[in-house]
mmCIF file of C-alpha atoms and ligand atoms in Angstrom:
data_model
loop_
_atom_site.group_PDB
_atom_site.id
_atom_site.type_symbol
_atom_site.label_atom_id
_atom_site.label_comp_id
_atom_site.label_asym_id
_atom_site.label_seq_id
_atom_site.Cartn_x
_atom_site.Cartn_y
_atom_site.Cartn_z
ATOM 1 C CA UNK A 152 13.357 -3.456 5.582
ATOM 2 C CA UNK A 153 16.960 -2.569 5.208
ATOM 3 C CA UNK A 154 19.200 -0.208 3.354
ATOM 4 C CA UNK A 155 19.183 3.577 3.920
ATOM 5 C CA UNK A 156 21.061 4.494 7.134
ATOM 6 C CA UNK A 157 19.889 7.046 9.614
ATOM 7 C CA UNK A 158 22.508 7.181 12.254
ATOM 8 C CA UNK A 159 22.325 9.317 15.325
ATOM 9 C CA UNK A 160 26.027 9.192 16.092
ATOM 10 C CA UNK A 161 29.034 9.964 13.867
ATOM 11 C CA UNK A 162 30.507 6.485 14.161
ATOM 12 C CA UNK A 163 27.818 3.901 15.194
ATOM 13 C CA UNK A 164 29.411 0.860 16.734
ATOM 14 C CA UNK A 165 26.207 -1.247 17.155
ATOM 15 C CA UNK A 166 22.500 -1.483 16.807
ATOM 16 C CA UNK A 167 21.984 0.299 20.111
ATOM 17 C CA UNK A 168 23.301 3.526 18.282
ATOM 18 C CA UNK A 169 20.261 3.354 16.041
ATOM 19 C CA UNK A 170 17.709 3.323 18.699
ATOM 20 C CA UNK A 171 15.743 6.430 19.384
ATOM 21 C CA UNK A 172 12.755 6.990 21.974
ATOM 22 C CA UNK A 173 9.522 6.157 20.530
ATOM 23 C CA UNK A 174 8.221 9.374 22.096
ATOM 24 C CA UNK A 175 4.690 8.063 22.013
ATOM 25 C CA UNK A 176 3.330 11.298 23.425
ATOM 26 C CA UNK A 177 4.328 13.116 20.260
ATOM 27 C CA UNK A 178 1.972 11.186 18.057
ATOM 28 C CA UNK A 179 -0.909 13.631 17.268
ATOM 29 C CA UNK A 180 -4.624 12.814 17.428
ATOM 30 C CA UNK A 181 -4.407 12.623 13.593
ATOM 31 C CA UNK A 182 -1.532 10.116 13.771
ATOM 32 C CA UNK A 183 -3.695 7.871 16.002
ATOM 33 C CA UNK A 184 -6.681 8.289 13.673
ATOM 34 C CA UNK A 185 -4.501 7.251 10.708
ATOM 35 C CA UNK A 186 -3.453 4.077 12.622
ATOM 36 C CA UNK A 187 -7.121 3.379 13.312
ATOM 37 C CA UNK A 188 -8.056 3.907 9.745
ATOM 38 C CA UNK A 189 -5.275 1.670 8.395
ATOM 39 C CA UNK A 190 -5.895 -1.040 10.928
ATOM 40 C CA UNK A 191 -9.691 -1.220 10.296
ATOM 41 C CA UNK A 192 -9.063 -1.070 6.393
ATOM 42 C CA UNK A 193 -6.393 -3.793 6.492
ATOM 43 C CA UNK A 194 -8.251 -6.166 8.880
ATOM 44 C CA UNK A 195 -11.225 -5.908 6.693
ATOM 45 C CA UNK A 196 -9.148 -6.541 3.414
ATOM 46 C CA UNK A 197 -7.285 -9.594 4.982
ATOM 47 C CA UNK A 198 -10.197 -11.405 6.412
ATOM 48 C CA UNK A 199 -8.899 -14.976 6.671
ATOM 49 C CA UNK A 200 -6.468 -14.614 3.747
ATOM 50 C CA UNK A 201 -3.526 -14.408 6.087
ATOM 51 C CA UNK A 202 -1.989 -17.358 8.093
ATOM 52 C CA UNK A 203 -3.673 -18.134 11.356
ATOM 53 C CA UNK A 204 -0.589 -17.245 13.584
ATOM 54 C CA UNK A 205 -0.787 -13.739 12.235
ATOM 55 C CA UNK A 206 -4.506 -13.290 13.229
ATOM 56 C CA UNK A 207 -3.659 -14.939 16.675
ATOM 57 C CA UNK A 208 -0.762 -12.414 17.154
ATOM 58 C CA UNK A 209 -3.030 -9.395 16.421
ATOM 59 C CA UNK A 210 -5.349 -10.586 19.228
ATOM 60 C CA UNK A 211 -2.727 -11.470 21.583
ATOM 61 C CA UNK A 212 -0.969 -8.170 21.288
ATOM 62 C CA UNK A 213 -4.190 -6.238 21.421
ATOM 63 C CA UNK A 214 -3.158 -4.386 18.279
ATOM 64 C CA UNK A 215 -6.688 -3.500 17.701
ATOM 65 C CA UNK A 216 -6.491 -1.198 20.732
ATOM 66 C CA UNK A 217 -7.220 2.332 19.298
ATOM 67 C CA UNK A 218 -4.270 4.464 18.300
ATOM 68 C CA UNK A 219 -0.458 3.807 17.510
ATOM 69 C CA UNK A 220 0.667 1.136 19.966
ATOM 70 C CA UNK A 221 3.010 2.122 22.708
ATOM 71 C CA UNK A 222 6.313 0.128 22.401
ATOM 72 C CA UNK A 223 6.525 -0.561 26.062
ATOM 73 C CA UNK A 224 2.998 -1.881 26.288
ATOM 74 C CA UNK A 225 3.663 -4.170 23.304
ATOM 75 C CA UNK A 226 6.975 -5.505 24.718
ATOM 76 C CA UNK A 227 5.240 -6.198 28.058
ATOM 77 C CA UNK A 228 3.181 -8.829 26.132
ATOM 78 C CA UNK A 229 5.749 -9.939 23.470
ATOM 79 C CA UNK A 230 8.902 -10.380 25.576
ATOM 80 C CA UNK A 231 7.629 -12.890 27.972
ATOM 81 C CA UNK A 232 6.131 -14.856 25.223
ATOM 82 C CA UNK A 233 8.976 -15.311 22.623
ATOM 83 C CA UNK A 234 11.755 -13.230 24.065
ATOM 84 C CA UNK A 235 11.363 -10.632 21.322
ATOM 85 C CA UNK A 236 11.083 -6.980 21.875
ATOM 86 C CA UNK A 237 10.667 -3.928 19.624
ATOM 87 C CA UNK A 238 12.784 -0.754 19.690
ATOM 88 C CA UNK A 239 12.132 2.521 17.880
ATOM 89 C CA UNK A 240 14.226 3.708 15.081
ATOM 90 C CA UNK A 241 14.159 6.864 12.992
ATOM 91 C CA UNK A 242 14.060 5.073 9.610
ATOM 92 C CA UNK A 243 15.642 2.247 7.730
ATOM 93 C CA UNK A 244 18.856 0.876 9.316
ATOM 94 C CA UNK A 245 21.812 -0.716 7.407
ATOM 95 C CA UNK A 246 21.614 -4.434 6.698
ATOM 96 C CA UNK A 247 24.325 -5.482 9.197
ATOM 97 C CA UNK A 248 22.582 -3.477 11.912
ATOM 98 C CA UNK A 249 19.140 -4.946 10.959
ATOM 99 C CA UNK A 250 20.449 -8.563 10.988
ATOM 100 C CA UNK A 251 22.321 -7.883 14.226
ATOM 101 C CA UNK A 252 19.095 -6.757 15.877
ATOM 102 C CA UNK A 253 17.178 -9.796 14.686
ATOM 103 C CA UNK A 254 19.896 -12.166 15.921
ATOM 104 C CA UNK A 255 19.264 -10.583 19.436
ATOM 105 C CA UNK A 256 15.437 -10.863 19.116
ATOM 106 C CA UNK A 257 15.035 -7.140 18.653
ATOM 107 C CA UNK A 258 12.767 -5.740 15.866
ATOM 108 C CA UNK A 259 13.144 -2.169 14.806
ATOM 109 C CA UNK A 260 9.983 -0.089 14.490
ATOM 110 C CA UNK A 261 9.802 3.329 12.859
ATOM 111 C CA UNK A 262 8.997 6.140 15.246
ATOM 112 C CA UNK A 263 6.672 7.782 12.653
ATOM 113 C CA UNK A 264 3.460 6.965 10.777
ATOM 114 C CA UNK A 265 2.441 7.956 7.200
ATOM 115 C CA UNK A 266 0.102 10.863 6.695
ATOM 116 C CA UNK A 267 -3.557 10.688 5.689
ATOM 117 C CA UNK A 268 -2.467 12.039 2.332
ATOM 118 C CA UNK A 269 -0.134 9.126 1.669
ATOM 119 C CA UNK A 270 -2.026 6.181 3.001
ATOM 120 C CA UNK A 271 -0.745 3.887 0.146
ATOM 121 C CA UNK A 272 2.531 5.461 -0.723
ATOM 122 C CA UNK A 273 5.528 4.874 1.429
ATOM 123 C CA UNK A 274 9.104 5.895 0.886
ATOM 124 C CA UNK A 275 10.162 3.786 3.825
ATOM 125 C CA UNK A 276 8.425 1.482 6.285
ATOM 126 C CA UNK A 277 6.427 3.401 8.943
ATOM 127 C CA UNK A 278 5.197 2.002 12.264
ATOM 128 C CA UNK A 279 2.012 0.634 10.750
ATOM 129 C CA UNK A 280 4.151 -1.614 8.387
ATOM 130 C CA UNK A 281 6.488 -2.537 11.119
ATOM 131 C CA UNK A 282 4.045 -3.112 13.928
ATOM 132 C CA UNK A 283 0.963 -4.405 12.144
ATOM 133 C CA UNK A 284 2.964 -6.320 9.564
ATOM 134 C CA UNK A 285 5.808 -7.818 11.523
ATOM 135 C CA UNK A 286 5.040 -8.001 15.212
ATOM 136 C CA UNK A 287 2.086 -10.439 15.233
ATOM 137 C CA UNK A 288 4.137 -13.233 13.687
ATOM 138 C CA UNK A 289 6.884 -12.633 16.342
ATOM 139 C CA UNK A 290 4.455 -13.747 18.954
ATOM 140 C CA UNK A 291 4.502 -17.183 17.227
ATOM 141 C CA UNK A 292 7.262 -19.270 18.759
ATOM 142 C CA UNK A 293 8.307 -21.105 15.663
ATOM 143 C CA UNK A 294 8.355 -18.054 13.381
ATOM 144 C CA UNK A 295 10.166 -15.954 16.080
ATOM 145 C CA UNK A 296 12.857 -18.565 16.193
ATOM 146 C CA UNK A 297 13.138 -18.748 12.415
ATOM 147 C CA UNK A 298 13.484 -14.887 12.268
ATOM 148 C CA UNK A 299 16.213 -14.867 14.941
ATOM 149 C CA UNK A 300 18.098 -17.519 12.962
ATOM 150 C CA UNK A 301 17.830 -15.489 9.739
ATOM 151 C CA UNK A 302 19.442 -12.629 11.703
ATOM 152 C CA UNK A 303 22.300 -14.785 12.658
ATOM 153 C CA UNK A 304 22.664 -16.194 9.121
ATOM 154 C CA UNK A 305 22.537 -12.494 7.809
ATOM 155 C CA UNK A 306 25.284 -11.325 10.125
ATOM 156 C CA UNK A 307 27.505 -14.222 8.926
ATOM 157 C CA UNK A 308 26.715 -13.783 5.312
ATOM 158 C CA UNK A 309 27.438 -10.044 5.495
ATOM 159 C CA UNK A 310 30.776 -10.680 7.170
ATOM 160 C CA UNK A 311 31.621 -12.949 4.317
ATOM 161 C CA UNK A 312 30.562 -10.454 1.763
ATOM 162 C CA UNK A 313 27.370 -12.380 0.677
ATOM 163 C CA UNK A 314 24.676 -10.539 2.457
ATOM 164 C CA UNK A 315 22.388 -10.775 -0.589
ATOM 165 C CA UNK A 316 21.822 -14.280 0.172
ATOM 166 C CA UNK A 317 20.359 -13.658 3.611
ATOM 167 C CA UNK A 318 18.451 -10.687 2.314
ATOM 168 C CA UNK A 319 16.797 -12.939 -0.296
ATOM 169 C CA UNK A 320 15.913 -15.475 2.314
ATOM 170 C CA UNK A 321 14.501 -12.880 4.534
ATOM 171 C CA UNK A 322 12.579 -11.285 1.689
ATOM 172 C CA UNK A 323 10.942 -14.346 0.367
ATOM 173 C CA UNK A 324 9.789 -15.606 3.805
ATOM 174 C CA UNK A 325 9.445 -12.828 6.416
ATOM 175 C CA UNK A 326 8.593 -9.979 4.079
ATOM 176 C CA UNK A 327 6.846 -11.341 1.017
ATOM 177 C CA UNK A 328 6.358 -15.042 1.516
ATOM 178 C CA UNK A 329 3.005 -16.862 0.780
ATOM 179 C CA UNK A 330 2.070 -20.100 2.562
ATOM 180 C CA UNK A 331 -0.446 -22.906 2.282
ATOM 181 C CA UNK A 332 -2.647 -23.578 5.217
ATOM 182 C CA UNK A 333 -4.957 -26.563 4.929
ATOM 183 C CA UNK A 334 -4.335 -26.432 1.269
ATOM 184 C CA UNK A 335 -5.383 -22.759 0.863
ATOM 185 C CA UNK A 336 -3.012 -20.142 -0.338
ATOM 186 C CA UNK A 337 -2.537 -17.490 2.450
ATOM 187 C CA UNK A 338 -0.398 -14.342 3.030
ATOM 188 C CA UNK A 339 2.571 -14.935 5.325
ATOM 189 C CA UNK A 340 4.944 -12.007 4.802
ATOM 190 C CA UNK A 341 4.609 -8.576 6.607
ATOM 191 C CA UNK A 342 5.042 -6.609 3.356
ATOM 192 C CA UNK A 343 1.966 -8.334 1.952
ATOM 193 C CA UNK A 344 -0.083 -8.405 5.135
ATOM 194 C CA UNK A 345 0.368 -4.684 5.651
ATOM 195 C CA UNK A 346 -0.147 -3.567 1.967
ATOM 196 C CA UNK A 347 -3.546 -2.464 0.751
ATOM 197 C CA UNK A 348 -2.629 -2.993 -2.955
ATOM 198 C CA UNK A 349 -0.298 -6.077 -2.885
ATOM 199 C CA UNK A 350 -2.271 -8.301 -0.413
ATOM 200 C CA UNK A 351 -4.933 -9.469 -2.826
ATOM 201 C CA UNK A 352 -2.585 -9.002 -5.878
ATOM 202 C CA UNK A 353 -0.183 -11.593 -4.449
ATOM 203 C CA UNK A 354 -2.833 -14.057 -3.918
ATOM 204 C CA UNK A 355 -4.995 -13.474 -7.049
ATOM 205 C CA UNK A 356 -3.026 -11.911 -9.911
ATOM 206 C CA UNK A 357 -2.502 -14.085 -13.059
ATOM 207 C CA UNK A 358 0.518 -12.038 -13.989
ATOM 208 C CA UNK A 359 2.850 -13.231 -11.458
ATOM 209 C CA UNK A 360 4.667 -16.611 -10.799
ATOM 210 C CA UNK A 361 4.140 -18.518 -7.494
ATOM 211 C CA UNK A 362 6.718 -21.115 -6.965
ATOM 212 C CA UNK A 363 7.418 -23.511 -4.150
ATOM 213 C CA UNK A 364 9.616 -22.116 -1.368
ATOM 214 C CA UNK A 365 12.932 -23.649 -0.610
ATOM 215 C CA UNK A 366 15.929 -22.220 0.828
ATOM 216 C CA UNK A 367 17.915 -22.703 -2.437
ATOM 217 C CA UNK A 368 15.049 -21.112 -4.484
ATOM 218 C CA UNK A 369 14.798 -18.225 -2.096
ATOM 219 C CA UNK A 370 18.592 -17.509 -2.520
ATOM 220 C CA UNK A 371 18.328 -17.717 -6.356
ATOM 221 C CA UNK A 372 15.422 -15.439 -6.583
ATOM 222 C CA UNK A 373 16.038 -11.679 -6.809
ATOM 223 C CA UNK A 374 13.358 -9.268 -5.566
ATOM 224 C CA UNK A 375 12.046 -5.774 -6.101
ATOM 225 C CA UNK A 376 11.819 -3.313 -3.230
ATOM 226 C CA UNK A 377 10.113 -0.490 -5.269
ATOM 227 C CA UNK A 378 7.385 -2.400 -6.997
ATOM 228 C CA UNK A 379 5.063 -5.350 -6.580
ATOM 229 C CA UNK A 380 6.891 -8.648 -6.748
ATOM 230 C CA UNK A 381 6.837 -10.488 -10.146
ATOM 231 C CA UNK A 382 7.363 -13.767 -8.250
ATOM 232 C CA UNK A 383 6.300 -15.111 -4.839
ATOM 233 C CA UNK A 384 7.565 -18.211 -3.087
ATOM 234 C CA UNK A 385 5.023 -20.264 -1.435
ATOM 235 C CA UNK A 386 5.779 -22.350 1.708
ATOM 236 C CA UNK A 387 3.971 -25.642 1.483
ATOM 237 C CA UNK A 388 3.548 -25.323 5.134
ATOM 238 C CA UNK A 389 4.721 -22.642 7.652
ATOM 239 C CA UNK A 390 6.176 -25.524 9.796
ATOM 240 C CA UNK A 391 8.139 -26.936 6.848
ATOM 241 C CA UNK A 392 9.769 -23.608 6.044
ATOM 242 C CA UNK A 393 10.544 -23.044 9.703
ATOM 243 C CA UNK A 394 12.240 -26.418 9.975
ATOM 244 C CA UNK A 395 14.160 -25.871 6.782
ATOM 245 C CA UNK A 396 15.521 -22.525 7.633
ATOM 246 C CA UNK A 397 16.317 -23.513 11.222
ATOM 247 C CA UNK A 398 18.290 -26.401 9.778
ATOM 248 C CA UNK A 399 20.412 -24.102 7.492
ATOM 249 C CA UNK A 400 23.866 -23.419 8.780
ATOM 250 C CA UNK A 401 25.815 -20.334 7.880
ATOM 251 C CA UNK A 402 28.399 -22.580 6.219
ATOM 252 C CA UNK A 403 25.810 -24.077 4.016
ATOM 253 C CA UNK A 404 24.228 -20.773 3.156
ATOM 254 C CA UNK A 405 27.561 -19.429 2.008
ATOM 255 C CA UNK A 406 28.194 -22.657 -0.077
ATOM 256 C CA UNK A 407 24.825 -22.355 -1.872
HETATM 257 FE FE1 FE2 B 501 9.334 -5.149 6.666
#
C-alpha cells in the first residue's frame, strides 16, 4: 500500500487524477501466464490457512478464471455485492489519496504484473498482490465496511497530522493481520495472503511475536514495509475486530 506517488497530472486534486485505464488488452500472453502461475502456487500454498471469507471471495469473484482479471468484469460482481469497485493505478498512491479512495469504496489496483524473473521480489504492489490479496475480502460485507471506515479514519487522521495512526491500524488488520477462526490461527491480511514467503512464516515462525489485536495495540505497533514483520497482531475473531474498528471514531483515534 501507500507511499510513492505516481501522478499523471501536475497538480492532482483528488483520487480520480491517479486513475488510469487498466488497458487489459495490453497484458501479454506471458503476463497472463504469470498470473496463472502465481494463482495456482498461492492457492496451493494457502490451502485452508486463510480465513474462510477470503476463500469465499476467490470463488465468488471467479478469480481462478485464467489470466489477469479484467477490472470491469470484477466490478460487475463486486459492486452489486458490497458497493466496492476497483480502479487501475500506475503504482503506489500517496496516503491521503489512498485513504480517500477507501472512504469511497474504491480500491486501487496496479495496472501491471511482475515478471517471471521476479516472482517473489516486488518493489511495489502489482495487480497480483492487489487483486488476489485484497479483493476477495472486499466481497465480505463486514470486512468491506471496516475497510471503508479505515479510509474515513485515515482521511481525518492525515488532516490532523496523525496519519501514522490510521496507517498502523490498516497495516495490522487489512494488510498483515492474522485472525483466529474456530480457535485456529489463520491469515487475514492481503500482504500475507498474497506472499509466497511470508504466508507460512507469519503462522509458523518461532522468531516473531503474535499479540492479540486491539485498536490501541495496532496504533502502538510500528511496522516494516521492506521486510517480514517482526510482530503480528491476531484478531481473536474477525467479527470482533470489525466491531471494534467500526466503533472507533476519528476523535477517539486522534486521542489515542
Ligand atoms: Fe496491499
